[in-house]
PDB file of N, CA and C in Angstrom:
ATOM      1  N   MET A  95     -10.987   2.721  11.134  1.00 41.00           N
ATOM      2  CA  MET A  95     -10.522   4.056  10.951  1.00 41.00           C
ATOM      3  C   MET A  95      -9.277   4.420  11.236  1.00 41.00           C
ATOM      4  N   SER A  96      -9.208   4.339  12.647  1.00 44.00           N
ATOM      5  CA  SER A  96      -7.946   4.775  13.365  1.00 44.00           C
ATOM      6  C   SER A  96      -7.776   3.395  13.990  1.00 44.00           C
ATOM      7  N   GLY A  97      -6.503   3.085  14.143  1.00 49.00           N
ATOM      8  CA  GLY A  97      -6.100   1.982  14.911  1.00 49.00           C
ATOM      9  C   GLY A  97      -6.339   2.140  16.557  1.00 49.00           C
ATOM     10  N   ARG A  98      -6.385   3.215  17.074  1.00 53.00           N
ATOM     11  CA  ARG A  98      -6.851   3.567  18.377  1.00 53.00           C
ATOM     12  C   ARG A  98      -8.409   3.178  18.676  1.00 53.00           C
ATOM     13  N   LYS A  99      -8.779   2.644  19.516  1.00 60.00           N
ATOM     14  CA  LYS A  99      -9.974   2.116  19.969  1.00 60.00           C
ATOM     15  C   LYS A  99     -10.818   3.639  20.758  1.00 60.00           C
ATOM     16  N   ASP A 100      -9.854   4.355  21.297  1.00 76.00           N
ATOM     17  CA  ASP A 100     -10.159   5.039  22.378  1.00 76.00           C
ATOM     18  C   ASP A 100     -10.582   6.620  21.960  1.00 76.00           C
ATOM     19  N   VAL A 101     -10.467   6.638  20.491  1.00 86.00           N
ATOM     20  CA  VAL A 101     -10.774   7.979  19.753  1.00 86.00           C
ATOM     21  C   VAL A 101     -12.215   8.177  19.356  1.00 86.00           C
ATOM     22  N   GLU A 102     -12.880   9.151  19.766  1.00 92.00           N
ATOM     23  CA  GLU A 102     -13.974   9.581  19.476  1.00 92.00           C
ATOM     24  C   GLU A 102     -14.306   9.765  17.927  1.00 92.00           C
ATOM     25  N   HIS A 103     -15.614   8.950  17.302  1.00 93.00           N
ATOM     26  CA  HIS A 103     -15.618   9.557  15.771  1.00 93.00           C
ATOM     27  C   HIS A 103     -16.998  10.131  15.964  1.00 93.00           C
ATOM     28  N   THR A 104     -16.961  11.127  14.779  1.00 95.00           N
ATOM     29  CA  THR A 104     -18.268  11.329  14.347  1.00 95.00           C
ATOM     30  C   THR A 104     -19.535  10.228  14.182  1.00 95.00           C
ATOM     31  N   PRO A 105     -20.905  10.553  14.172  1.00 94.00           N
ATOM     32  CA  PRO A 105     -21.502   9.548  14.135  1.00 94.00           C
ATOM     33  C   PRO A 105     -21.544   8.961  12.391  1.00 94.00           C
ATOM     34  N   ASP A 106     -20.957   9.682  11.568  1.00 95.00           N
ATOM     35  CA  ASP A 106     -21.239   9.408  10.249  1.00 95.00           C
ATOM     36  C   ASP A 106     -19.671   8.599   9.845  1.00 95.00           C
ATOM     37  N   GLY A 107     -18.802   8.571  10.843  1.00 94.00           N
ATOM     38  CA  GLY A 107     -17.285   8.132  10.876  1.00 94.00           C
ATOM     39  C   GLY A 107     -16.402   8.761   9.839  1.00 94.00           C
ATOM     40  N   ARG A 108     -16.730   9.853   9.388  1.00 97.00           N
ATOM     41  CA  ARG A 108     -15.894  10.517   8.487  1.00 97.00           C
ATOM     42  C   ARG A 108     -14.775  11.414   9.373  1.00 97.00           C
ATOM     43  N   TYR A 109     -15.096  11.521  10.532  1.00 97.00           N
ATOM     44  CA  TYR A 109     -14.171  12.536  11.355  1.00 97.00           C
ATOM     45  C   TYR A 109     -13.622  12.073  12.604  1.00 97.00           C
ATOM     46  N   ILE A 110     -12.643  12.289  13.292  1.00 96.00           N
ATOM     47  CA  ILE A 110     -12.263  11.812  14.782  1.00 96.00           C
ATOM     48  C   ILE A 110     -12.442  13.164  15.369  1.00 96.00           C
ATOM     49  N   VAL A 111     -12.907  13.040  16.814  1.00 95.00           N
ATOM     50  CA  VAL A 111     -12.622  14.296  17.442  1.00 95.00           C
ATOM     51  C   VAL A 111     -11.409  14.119  18.829  1.00 95.00           C
ATOM     52  N   VAL A 112     -10.755  14.932  18.779  1.00 92.00           N
ATOM     53  CA  VAL A 112      -9.705  15.391  19.573  1.00 92.00           C
ATOM     54  C   VAL A 112      -9.570  16.723  20.343  1.00 92.00           C
ATOM     55  N   ASP A 113     -10.109  16.409  21.814  1.00 91.00           N
ATOM     56  CA  ASP A 113      -9.885  17.754  22.479  1.00 91.00           C
ATOM     57  C   ASP A 113     -11.026  18.771  21.721  1.00 91.00           C
ATOM     58  N   GLY A 114     -12.241  18.128  21.304  1.00 91.00           N
ATOM     59  CA  GLY A 114     -13.258  18.971  20.989  1.00 91.00           C
ATOM     60  C   GLY A 114     -13.089  19.463  19.510  1.00 91.00           C
ATOM     61  N   ARG A 115     -12.102  18.855  18.714  1.00 94.00           N
ATOM     62  CA  ARG A 115     -11.582  19.436  17.614  1.00 94.00           C
ATOM     63  C   ARG A 115     -11.896  18.510  16.545  1.00 94.00           C
ATOM     64  N   ARG A 116     -12.349  18.502  15.249  1.00 95.00           N
ATOM     65  CA  ARG A 116     -12.529  17.638  14.477  1.00 95.00           C
ATOM     66  C   ARG A 116     -11.372  17.379  13.462  1.00 95.00           C
ATOM     67  N   TRP A 117     -11.059  16.087  13.115  1.00 96.00           N
ATOM     68  CA  TRP A 117      -9.925  15.957  12.177  1.00 96.00           C
ATOM     69  C   TRP A 117     -10.473  14.747  11.143  1.00 96.00           C
ATOM     70  N   ARG A 118     -10.062  14.893  10.129  1.00 97.00           N
ATOM     71  CA  ARG A 118     -10.547  13.843   9.022  1.00 97.00           C
ATOM     72  C   ARG A 118      -9.951  12.660   9.708  1.00 97.00           C
ATOM     73  N   ALA A 119     -10.913  11.549   9.265  1.00 97.00           N
ATOM     74  CA  ALA A 119     -10.608  10.301  10.044  1.00 97.00           C
ATOM     75  C   ALA A 119      -9.810   9.409   8.774  1.00 97.00           C
ATOM     76  N   THR A 120      -9.075   8.599   8.930  1.00 97.00           N
ATOM     77  CA  THR A 120      -8.523   7.635   7.961  1.00 97.00           C
ATOM     78  C   THR A 120      -9.469   6.633   7.359  1.00 97.00           C
ATOM     79  N   ASP A 121      -9.392   6.639   6.028  1.00 97.00           N
ATOM     80  CA  ASP A 121     -10.211   6.113   5.077  1.00 97.00           C
ATOM     81  C   ASP A 121     -10.260   4.516   5.643  1.00 97.00           C
ATOM     82  N   PRO A 122     -11.563   4.250   6.127  1.00 96.00           N
ATOM     83  CA  PRO A 122     -11.824   2.946   6.765  1.00 96.00           C
ATOM     84  C   PRO A 122     -11.726   1.710   5.862  1.00 96.00           C
ATOM     85  N   ASP A 123     -11.740   1.663   4.372  1.00 97.00           N
ATOM     86  CA  ASP A 123     -11.397   0.622   3.438  1.00 97.00           C
ATOM     87  C   ASP A 123     -10.241   0.414   3.181  1.00 97.00           C
ATOM     88  N   ILE A 124      -9.286   1.100   3.702  1.00 98.00           N
ATOM     89  CA  ILE A 124      -7.651   0.884   3.570  1.00 98.00           C
ATOM     90  C   ILE A 124      -7.594  -0.685   4.093  1.00 98.00           C
ATOM     91  N   PRO A 125      -6.896  -1.359   3.637  1.00 98.00           N
ATOM     92  CA  PRO A 125      -6.551  -2.770   4.130  1.00 98.00           C
ATOM     93  C   PRO A 125      -5.850  -2.498   5.289  1.00 98.00           C
ATOM     94  N   PRO A 126      -5.826  -3.218   6.426  1.00 97.00           N
ATOM     95  CA  PRO A 126      -5.190  -2.908   7.716  1.00 97.00           C
ATOM     96  C   PRO A 126      -3.788  -2.765   7.539  1.00 97.00           C
ATOM     97  N   GLU A 127      -3.221  -3.928   6.898  1.00 98.00           N
ATOM     98  CA  GLU A 127      -1.451  -3.911   6.665  1.00 98.00           C
ATOM     99  C   GLU A 127      -1.013  -2.589   5.931  1.00 98.00           C
ATOM    100  N   ARG A 128      -1.908  -2.268   4.885  1.00 98.00           N
ATOM    101  CA  ARG A 128      -1.559  -0.980   4.309  1.00 98.00           C
ATOM    102  C   ARG A 128      -1.531   0.065   5.172  1.00 98.00           C
ATOM    103  N   ARG A 129      -2.840   0.274   5.836  1.00 97.00           N
ATOM    104  CA  ARG A 129      -3.053   1.208   6.836  1.00 97.00           C
ATOM    105  C   ARG A 129      -1.770   1.605   7.740  1.00 97.00           C
ATOM    106  N   ASP A 130      -1.584   0.155   8.400  1.00 98.00           N
ATOM    107  CA  ASP A 130      -0.406   0.371   9.374  1.00 98.00           C
ATOM    108  C   ASP A 130       1.059   0.833   8.880  1.00 98.00           C
ATOM    109  N   GLU A 131       1.135   0.354   7.286  1.00 97.00           N
ATOM    110  CA  GLU A 131       2.337   0.727   6.458  1.00 97.00           C
ATOM    111  C   GLU A 131       2.638   2.297   6.381  1.00 97.00           C
ATOM    112  N   LEU A 132       1.385   2.788   6.011  1.00 98.00           N
ATOM    113  CA  LEU A 132       1.206   4.193   5.797  1.00 98.00           C
ATOM    114  C   LEU A 132       1.554   4.964   7.147  1.00 98.00           C
ATOM    115  N   GLN A 133       0.745   4.673   8.113  1.00 97.00           N
ATOM    116  CA  GLN A 133       0.781   5.210   9.495  1.00 97.00           C
ATOM    117  C   GLN A 133       2.379   5.182   9.780  1.00 97.00           C
ATOM    118  N   ARG A 134       3.145   4.271   9.640  1.00 97.00           N
ATOM    119  CA  ARG A 134       4.424   4.032  10.090  1.00 97.00           C
ATOM    120  C   ARG A 134       5.109   5.109   9.220  1.00 97.00           C
ATOM    121  N   ILE A 135       4.856   5.143   7.866  1.00 97.00           N
ATOM    122  CA  ILE A 135       5.644   6.336   7.100  1.00 97.00           C
ATOM    123  C   ILE A 135       5.361   7.441   7.561  1.00 97.00           C
ATOM    124  N   LEU A 136       4.223   8.052   7.807  1.00 98.00           N
ATOM    125  CA  LEU A 136       3.461   9.324   8.627  1.00 98.00           C
ATOM    126  C   LEU A 136       4.468   9.670   9.512  1.00 98.00           C
ATOM    127  N   MET A 137       4.522   8.786  10.600  1.00 97.00           N
ATOM    128  CA  MET A 137       5.361   8.876  11.699  1.00 97.00           C
ATOM    129  C   MET A 137       6.795   9.187  11.494  1.00 97.00           C
ATOM    130  N   ALA A 138       7.197   8.437  10.443  1.00 97.00           N
ATOM    131  CA  ALA A 138       8.671   8.616   9.924  1.00 97.00           C
ATOM    132  C   ALA A 138       9.128  10.074   9.786  1.00 97.00           C
ATOM    133  N   TRP A 139       8.053  10.492   8.647  1.00 97.00           N
ATOM    134  CA  TRP A 139       7.968  12.112   8.171  1.00 97.00           C
ATOM    135  C   TRP A 139       7.787  12.769   9.356  1.00 97.00           C
ATOM    136  N   ARG A 140       6.851  12.632  10.237  1.00 97.00           N
ATOM    137  CA  ARG A 140       6.792  13.518  11.545  1.00 97.00           C
ATOM    138  C   ARG A 140       8.345  13.869  11.964  1.00 97.00           C
ATOM    139  N   ARG A 141       8.708  12.711  12.486  1.00 96.00           N
ATOM    140  CA  ARG A 141      10.169  12.633  12.999  1.00 96.00           C
ATOM    141  C   ARG A 141      11.049  13.452  12.304  1.00 96.00           C
ATOM    142  N   ASP A 142      11.064  13.156  10.829  1.00 96.00           N
ATOM    143  CA  ASP A 142      11.872  13.951  10.202  1.00 96.00           C
ATOM    144  C   ASP A 142      11.459  15.680  10.020  1.00 96.00           C
ATOM    145  N   VAL A 143      10.408  16.101  10.184  1.00 96.00           N
ATOM    146  CA  VAL A 143      10.006  17.105  10.030  1.00 96.00           C
ATOM    147  C   VAL A 143      10.774  17.986  11.266  1.00 96.00           C
ATOM    148  N   ARG A 144      11.003  17.241  12.736  1.00 96.00           N
ATOM    149  CA  ARG A 144      11.309  17.602  13.929  1.00 96.00           C
ATOM    150  C   ARG A 144      12.751  17.699  13.466  1.00 96.00           C
ATOM    151  N   ARG A 145      13.414  16.765  12.958  1.00 95.00           N
ATOM    152  CA  ARG A 145      14.880  16.866  12.788  1.00 95.00           C
ATOM    153  C   ARG A 145      15.279  18.139  11.787  1.00 95.00           C
ATOM    154  N   THR A 146      14.426  18.075  10.658  1.00 95.00           N
ATOM    155  CA  THR A 146      14.832  19.099   9.334  1.00 95.00           C
ATOM    156  C   THR A 146      14.406  20.565   9.911  1.00 95.00           C
ATOM    157  N   ARG A 147      13.585  20.882  10.937  1.00 96.00           N
ATOM    158  CA  ARG A 147      12.894  21.943  11.037  1.00 96.00           C
ATOM    159  C   ARG A 147      14.066  23.063  11.133  1.00 96.00           C
ATOM    160  N   GLY A 148      13.777  24.223  10.587  1.00 96.00           N
ATOM    161  CA  GLY A 148      14.820  25.501  10.193  1.00 96.00           C
ATOM    162  C   GLY A 148      15.469  25.290   9.250  1.00 96.00           C
ATOM    163  N   THR A 149      15.646  24.105   8.442  1.00 95.00           N
ATOM    164  CA  THR A 149      16.531  23.832   7.414  1.00 95.00           C
ATOM    165  C   THR A 149      16.091  23.818   5.957  1.00 95.00           C
ATOM    166  N   ASP A 150      16.841  23.736   5.062  1.00 94.00           N
ATOM    167  CA  ASP A 150      16.411  23.363   3.827  1.00 94.00           C
ATOM    168  C   ASP A 150      15.792  22.587   3.419  1.00 94.00           C
ATOM    169  N   GLU A 151      15.804  21.116   4.443  1.00 94.00           N
ATOM    170  CA  GLU A 151      15.329  19.867   4.019  1.00 94.00           C
ATOM    171  C   GLU A 151      13.804  20.026   4.889  1.00 94.00           C
ATOM    172  N   GLU A 152      13.465  21.004   5.424  1.00 96.00           N
ATOM    173  CA  GLU A 152      12.302  21.012   6.067  1.00 96.00           C
ATOM    174  C   GLU A 152      10.999  21.216   5.190  1.00 96.00           C
ATOM    175  N   ARG A 153      10.868  21.624   3.848  1.00 96.00           N
ATOM    176  CA  ARG A 153      10.013  21.374   2.917  1.00 96.00           C
ATOM    177  C   ARG A 153       9.938  20.031   2.612  1.00 96.00           C
ATOM    178  N   THR A 154      10.902  19.309   2.102  1.00 95.00           N
ATOM    179  CA  THR A 154      10.783  18.054   1.755  1.00 95.00           C
ATOM    180  C   THR A 154      10.094  17.071   2.868  1.00 95.00           C
ATOM    181  N   SER A 155      10.546  17.339   4.048  1.00 96.00           N
ATOM    182  CA  SER A 155       9.846  16.486   5.027  1.00 96.00           C
ATOM    183  C   SER A 155       8.413  16.707   5.194  1.00 96.00           C
ATOM    184  N   ARG A 156       7.814  18.005   5.010  1.00 97.00           N
ATOM    185  CA  ARG A 156       6.473  18.344   5.027  1.00 97.00           C
ATOM    186  C   ARG A 156       5.755  17.707   4.120  1.00 97.00           C
ATOM    187  N   ALA A 157       6.479  17.657   2.738  1.00 97.00           N
ATOM    188  CA  ALA A 157       5.866  17.281   1.753  1.00 97.00           C
ATOM    189  C   ALA A 157       5.763  15.424   1.751  1.00 97.00           C
ATOM    190  N   GLY A 158       6.420  14.923   2.282  1.00 97.00           N
ATOM    191  CA  GLY A 158       6.321  13.697   2.996  1.00 97.00           C
ATOM    192  C   GLY A 158       5.221  13.428   3.860  1.00 97.00           C
ATOM    193  N   VAL A 159       5.009  14.235   4.761  1.00 98.00           N
ATOM    194  CA  VAL A 159       3.846  14.372   5.703  1.00 98.00           C
ATOM    195  C   VAL A 159       2.638  14.337   5.011  1.00 98.00           C
ATOM    196  N   GLN A 160       2.462  15.264   3.914  1.00 97.00           N
ATOM    197  CA  GLN A 160       1.125  15.581   3.404  1.00 97.00           C
ATOM    198  C   GLN A 160       1.042  14.263   2.240  1.00 97.00           C
ATOM    199  N   ALA A 161       2.090  13.687   1.464  1.00 97.00           N
ATOM    200  CA  ALA A 161       2.026  12.350   0.854  1.00 97.00           C
ATOM    201  C   ALA A 161       1.268  11.408   1.617  1.00 97.00           C
ATOM    202  N   ALA A 162       1.769  11.152   3.008  1.00 98.00           N
ATOM    203  CA  ALA A 162       1.139   9.862   3.746  1.00 98.00           C
ATOM    204  C   ALA A 162       0.001  10.400   4.041  1.00 98.00           C
ATOM    205  N   LYS A 163      -0.473  11.757   4.388  1.00 98.00           N
ATOM    206  CA  LYS A 163      -1.827  11.761   4.884  1.00 98.00           C
ATOM    207  C   LYS A 163      -2.911  11.846   3.737  1.00 98.00           C
ATOM    208  N   GLU A 164      -2.432  12.153   2.631  1.00 98.00           N
ATOM    209  CA  GLU A 164      -3.351  11.960   1.346  1.00 98.00           C
ATOM    210  C   GLU A 164      -3.574  10.347   1.210  1.00 98.00           C
ATOM    211  N   ALA A 165      -2.376   9.703   1.289  1.00 98.00           N
ATOM    212  CA  ALA A 165      -2.791   8.327   0.942  1.00 98.00           C
ATOM    213  C   ALA A 165      -3.600   7.780   1.897  1.00 98.00           C
ATOM    214  N   LEU A 166      -3.518   8.337   3.384  1.00 98.00           N
ATOM    215  CA  LEU A 166      -4.561   7.757   4.251  1.00 98.00           C
ATOM    216  C   LEU A 166      -6.154   8.150   4.126  1.00 98.00           C
ATOM    217  N   GLY A 167      -6.326   9.209   3.191  1.00 97.00           N
ATOM    218  CA  GLY A 167      -7.436   9.862   3.144  1.00 97.00           C
ATOM    219  C   GLY A 167      -7.801  10.914   4.434  1.00 97.00           C
ATOM    220  N   GLU A 168      -6.620  11.452   4.729  1.00 97.00           N
ATOM    221  CA  GLU A 168      -6.894  12.313   6.000  1.00 97.00           C
ATOM    222  C   GLU A 168      -6.701  14.150   5.199  1.00 97.00           C
ATOM    223  N   ARG A 169      -6.049  13.940   4.040  1.00 97.00           N
ATOM    224  CA  ARG A 169      -5.938  15.072   3.275  1.00 97.00           C
ATOM    225  C   ARG A 169      -6.602  15.008   1.739  1.00 97.00           C
ATOM    226  N   GLY A 170      -6.430  15.951   1.046  1.00 96.00           N
ATOM    227  CA  GLY A 170      -7.013  15.971  -0.312  1.00 96.00           C
ATOM    228  C   GLY A 170      -8.382  15.748  -0.426  1.00 96.00           C
ATOM    229  N   THR A 171      -8.895  15.244  -1.736  1.00 96.00           N
ATOM    230  CA  THR A 171     -10.304  15.060  -1.931  1.00 96.00           C
ATOM    231  C   THR A 171     -10.887  13.974  -0.633  1.00 96.00           C
ATOM    232  N   PRO A 172     -11.926  14.209   0.168  1.00 97.00           N
ATOM    233  CA  PRO A 172     -12.354  13.472   1.165  1.00 97.00           C
ATOM    234  C   PRO A 172     -12.703  12.131   0.545  1.00 97.00           C
ATOM    235  N   TRP A 173     -12.375  10.842   1.163  1.00 97.00           N
ATOM    236  CA  TRP A 173     -12.500   9.615   0.842  1.00 97.00           C
ATOM    237  C   TRP A 173     -13.962   9.218   0.759  1.00 97.00           C
ATOM    238  N   TRP A 174     -14.949   9.738   0.971  1.00 97.00           N
ATOM    239  CA  TRP A 174     -16.143   9.382   0.965  1.00 97.00           C
ATOM    240  C   TRP A 174     -16.937  10.119  -0.344  1.00 97.00           C
ATOM    241  N   GLU A 175     -16.183  11.014  -0.899  1.00 97.00           N
ATOM    242  CA  GLU A 175     -16.225  11.574  -2.127  1.00 97.00           C
ATOM    243  C   GLU A 175     -15.965  10.940  -3.431  1.00 97.00           C
ATOM    244  N   GLN A 176     -14.846   9.945  -3.084  1.00 97.00           N
ATOM    245  CA  GLN A 176     -14.325   9.224  -4.068  1.00 97.00           C
ATOM    246  C   GLN A 176     -14.719   7.628  -4.638  1.00 97.00           C
ATOM    247  N   ALA A 177     -14.816   7.424  -5.743  1.00 98.00           N
ATOM    248  CA  ALA A 177     -15.379   6.091  -6.244  1.00 98.00           C
ATOM    249  C   ALA A 177     -14.313   5.092  -5.493  1.00 98.00           C
ATOM    250  N   ASP A 178     -15.045   3.917  -5.427  1.00 97.00           N
ATOM    251  CA  ASP A 178     -13.834   2.778  -5.036  1.00 97.00           C
ATOM    252  C   ASP A 178     -12.656   2.528  -5.699  1.00 97.00           C
ATOM    253  N   ASP A 179     -12.560   2.904  -7.038  1.00 98.00           N
ATOM    254  CA  ASP A 179     -11.358   2.643  -7.517  1.00 98.00           C
ATOM    255  C   ASP A 179     -10.230   3.774  -7.298  1.00 98.00           C
ATOM    256  N   GLU A 180     -10.880   4.972  -7.101  1.00 97.00           N
ATOM    257  CA  GLU A 180     -10.232   5.916  -6.917  1.00 97.00           C
ATOM    258  C   GLU A 180      -9.471   5.904  -5.298  1.00 97.00           C
ATOM    259  N   ARG A 181     -10.369   5.269  -4.562  1.00 97.00           N
ATOM    260  CA  ARG A 181      -9.709   5.326  -3.304  1.00 97.00           C
ATOM    261  C   ARG A 181      -8.721   4.363  -3.314  1.00 97.00           C
ATOM    262  N   ARG A 182      -8.803   3.040  -3.924  1.00 98.00           N
ATOM    263  CA  ARG A 182      -7.881   2.401  -3.973  1.00 98.00           C
ATOM    264  C   ARG A 182      -6.391   2.533  -4.636  1.00 98.00           C
ATOM    265  N   ARG A 183      -6.642   3.420  -5.743  1.00 98.00           N
ATOM    266  CA  ARG A 183      -5.527   3.982  -6.440  1.00 98.00           C
ATOM    267  C   ARG A 183      -4.557   4.654  -5.431  1.00 98.00           C
ATOM    268  N   ARG A 184      -5.228   5.455  -4.741  1.00 97.00           N
ATOM    269  CA  ARG A 184      -4.931   6.524  -3.783  1.00 97.00           C
ATOM    270  C   ARG A 184      -3.985   5.935  -2.615  1.00 97.00           C
ATOM    271  N   TRP A 185      -4.638   4.750  -2.275  1.00 97.00           N
ATOM    272  CA  TRP A 185      -4.030   4.126  -0.825  1.00 97.00           C
ATOM    273  C   TRP A 185      -2.659   3.367  -1.576  1.00 97.00           C
ATOM    274  N   GLU A 186      -2.817   2.790  -2.619  1.00 97.00           N
ATOM    275  CA  GLU A 186      -1.683   1.864  -3.379  1.00 97.00           C
ATOM    276  C   GLU A 186      -0.744   2.687  -3.895  1.00 97.00           C
ATOM    277  N   ARG A 187      -0.785   3.994  -4.216  1.00 96.00           N
ATOM    278  CA  ARG A 187       0.126   4.773  -4.865  1.00 96.00           C
ATOM    279  C   ARG A 187       1.434   4.683  -3.739  1.00 96.00           C
ATOM    280  N   ARG A 188       2.475   4.681  -4.527  1.00 96.00           N
ATOM    281  CA  ARG A 188       3.892   4.571  -3.792  1.00 96.00           C
ATOM    282  C   ARG A 188       3.988   6.081  -2.995  1.00 96.00           C
ATOM    283  N   VAL A 189       4.065   5.939  -1.579  1.00 96.00           N
ATOM    284  CA  VAL A 189       4.566   6.988  -1.091  1.00 96.00           C
ATOM    285  C   VAL A 189       5.760   6.905  -0.605  1.00 96.00           C
ATOM    286  N   PRO A 190       6.516   7.845  -0.512  1.00 94.00           N
ATOM    287  CA  PRO A 190       8.353   7.959  -0.437  1.00 94.00           C
ATOM    288  C   PRO A 190       8.496   8.150   1.299  1.00 94.00           C
ATOM    289  N   VAL A 191       9.702   7.354   1.514  1.00 95.00           N
ATOM    290  CA  VAL A 191      10.257   7.562   3.009  1.00 95.00           C
ATOM    291  C   VAL A 191      10.916   8.285   3.271  1.00 95.00           C
ATOM    292  N   PRO A 192      11.252   9.021   4.327  1.00 92.00           N
ATOM    293  CA  PRO A 192      12.454   9.613   4.627  1.00 92.00           C
ATOM    294  C   PRO A 192      13.873   9.218   3.995  1.00 92.00           C
ATOM    295  N   ASP A 193      14.228   8.280   3.977  1.00 78.00           N
ATOM    296  CA  ASP A 193      15.431   7.847   3.611  1.00 78.00           C
ATOM    297  C   ASP A 193      15.400   7.680   2.047  1.00 78.00           C
ATOM    298  N   ASP A 194      14.357   7.720   1.208  1.00 53.00           N
ATOM    299  CA  ASP A 194      14.353   7.521  -0.412  1.00 53.00           C
ATOM    300  C   ASP A 194      15.411   8.511  -0.996  1.00 53.00           C
ATOM    301  N   GLY A 195      16.662   8.251  -1.132  1.00 48.00           N
ATOM    302  CA  GLY A 195      17.403   8.970  -1.963  1.00 48.00           C
ATOM    303  C   GLY A 195      17.888  10.329  -0.915  1.00 48.00           C
ATOM    304  N   ARG A 196      17.596  10.409  -0.195  1.00 51.00           N
ATOM    305  CA  ARG A 196      17.940  11.793   0.616  1.00 51.00           C
ATOM    306  C   ARG A 196      19.256  11.646   1.525  1.00 51.00           C
ATOM    307  N   ARG A 197      19.291  10.333   1.905  1.00 46.00           N
ATOM    308  CA  ARG A 197      20.629  10.271   2.749  1.00 46.00           C
ATOM    309  C   ARG A 197      21.166   8.862   2.396  1.00 46.00           C
ATOM    310  N   GLY A 198      22.576   9.103   2.617  1.00 38.00           N
ATOM    311  CA  GLY A 198      23.460   8.006   2.060  1.00 38.00           C
ATOM    312  C   GLY A 198      23.450   6.582   3.102  1.00 38.00           C
TER     313      GLY A 198
END
């Protein structure tokens, strides 16, 4: 689910608990290499949100975070409500990275 072993999960494995608050867990069926890649992309977009805050580019940066989180199964249709082929298509879909056509 998450690469971190110290994260508390709900008994059903669908959520992680951080400071008493539930957050949707990453889809546990994502192959480890793809999960790691998507998490790297997510972190790059989060850094880009900080960089672009208050500018016209911020919306694009936030859309990148959304796309990465959807691919991980943390947003959008809950992964436990999707058929296996839907889940696979979701995590295999191309997710843009901050440098894709945005900076020279």
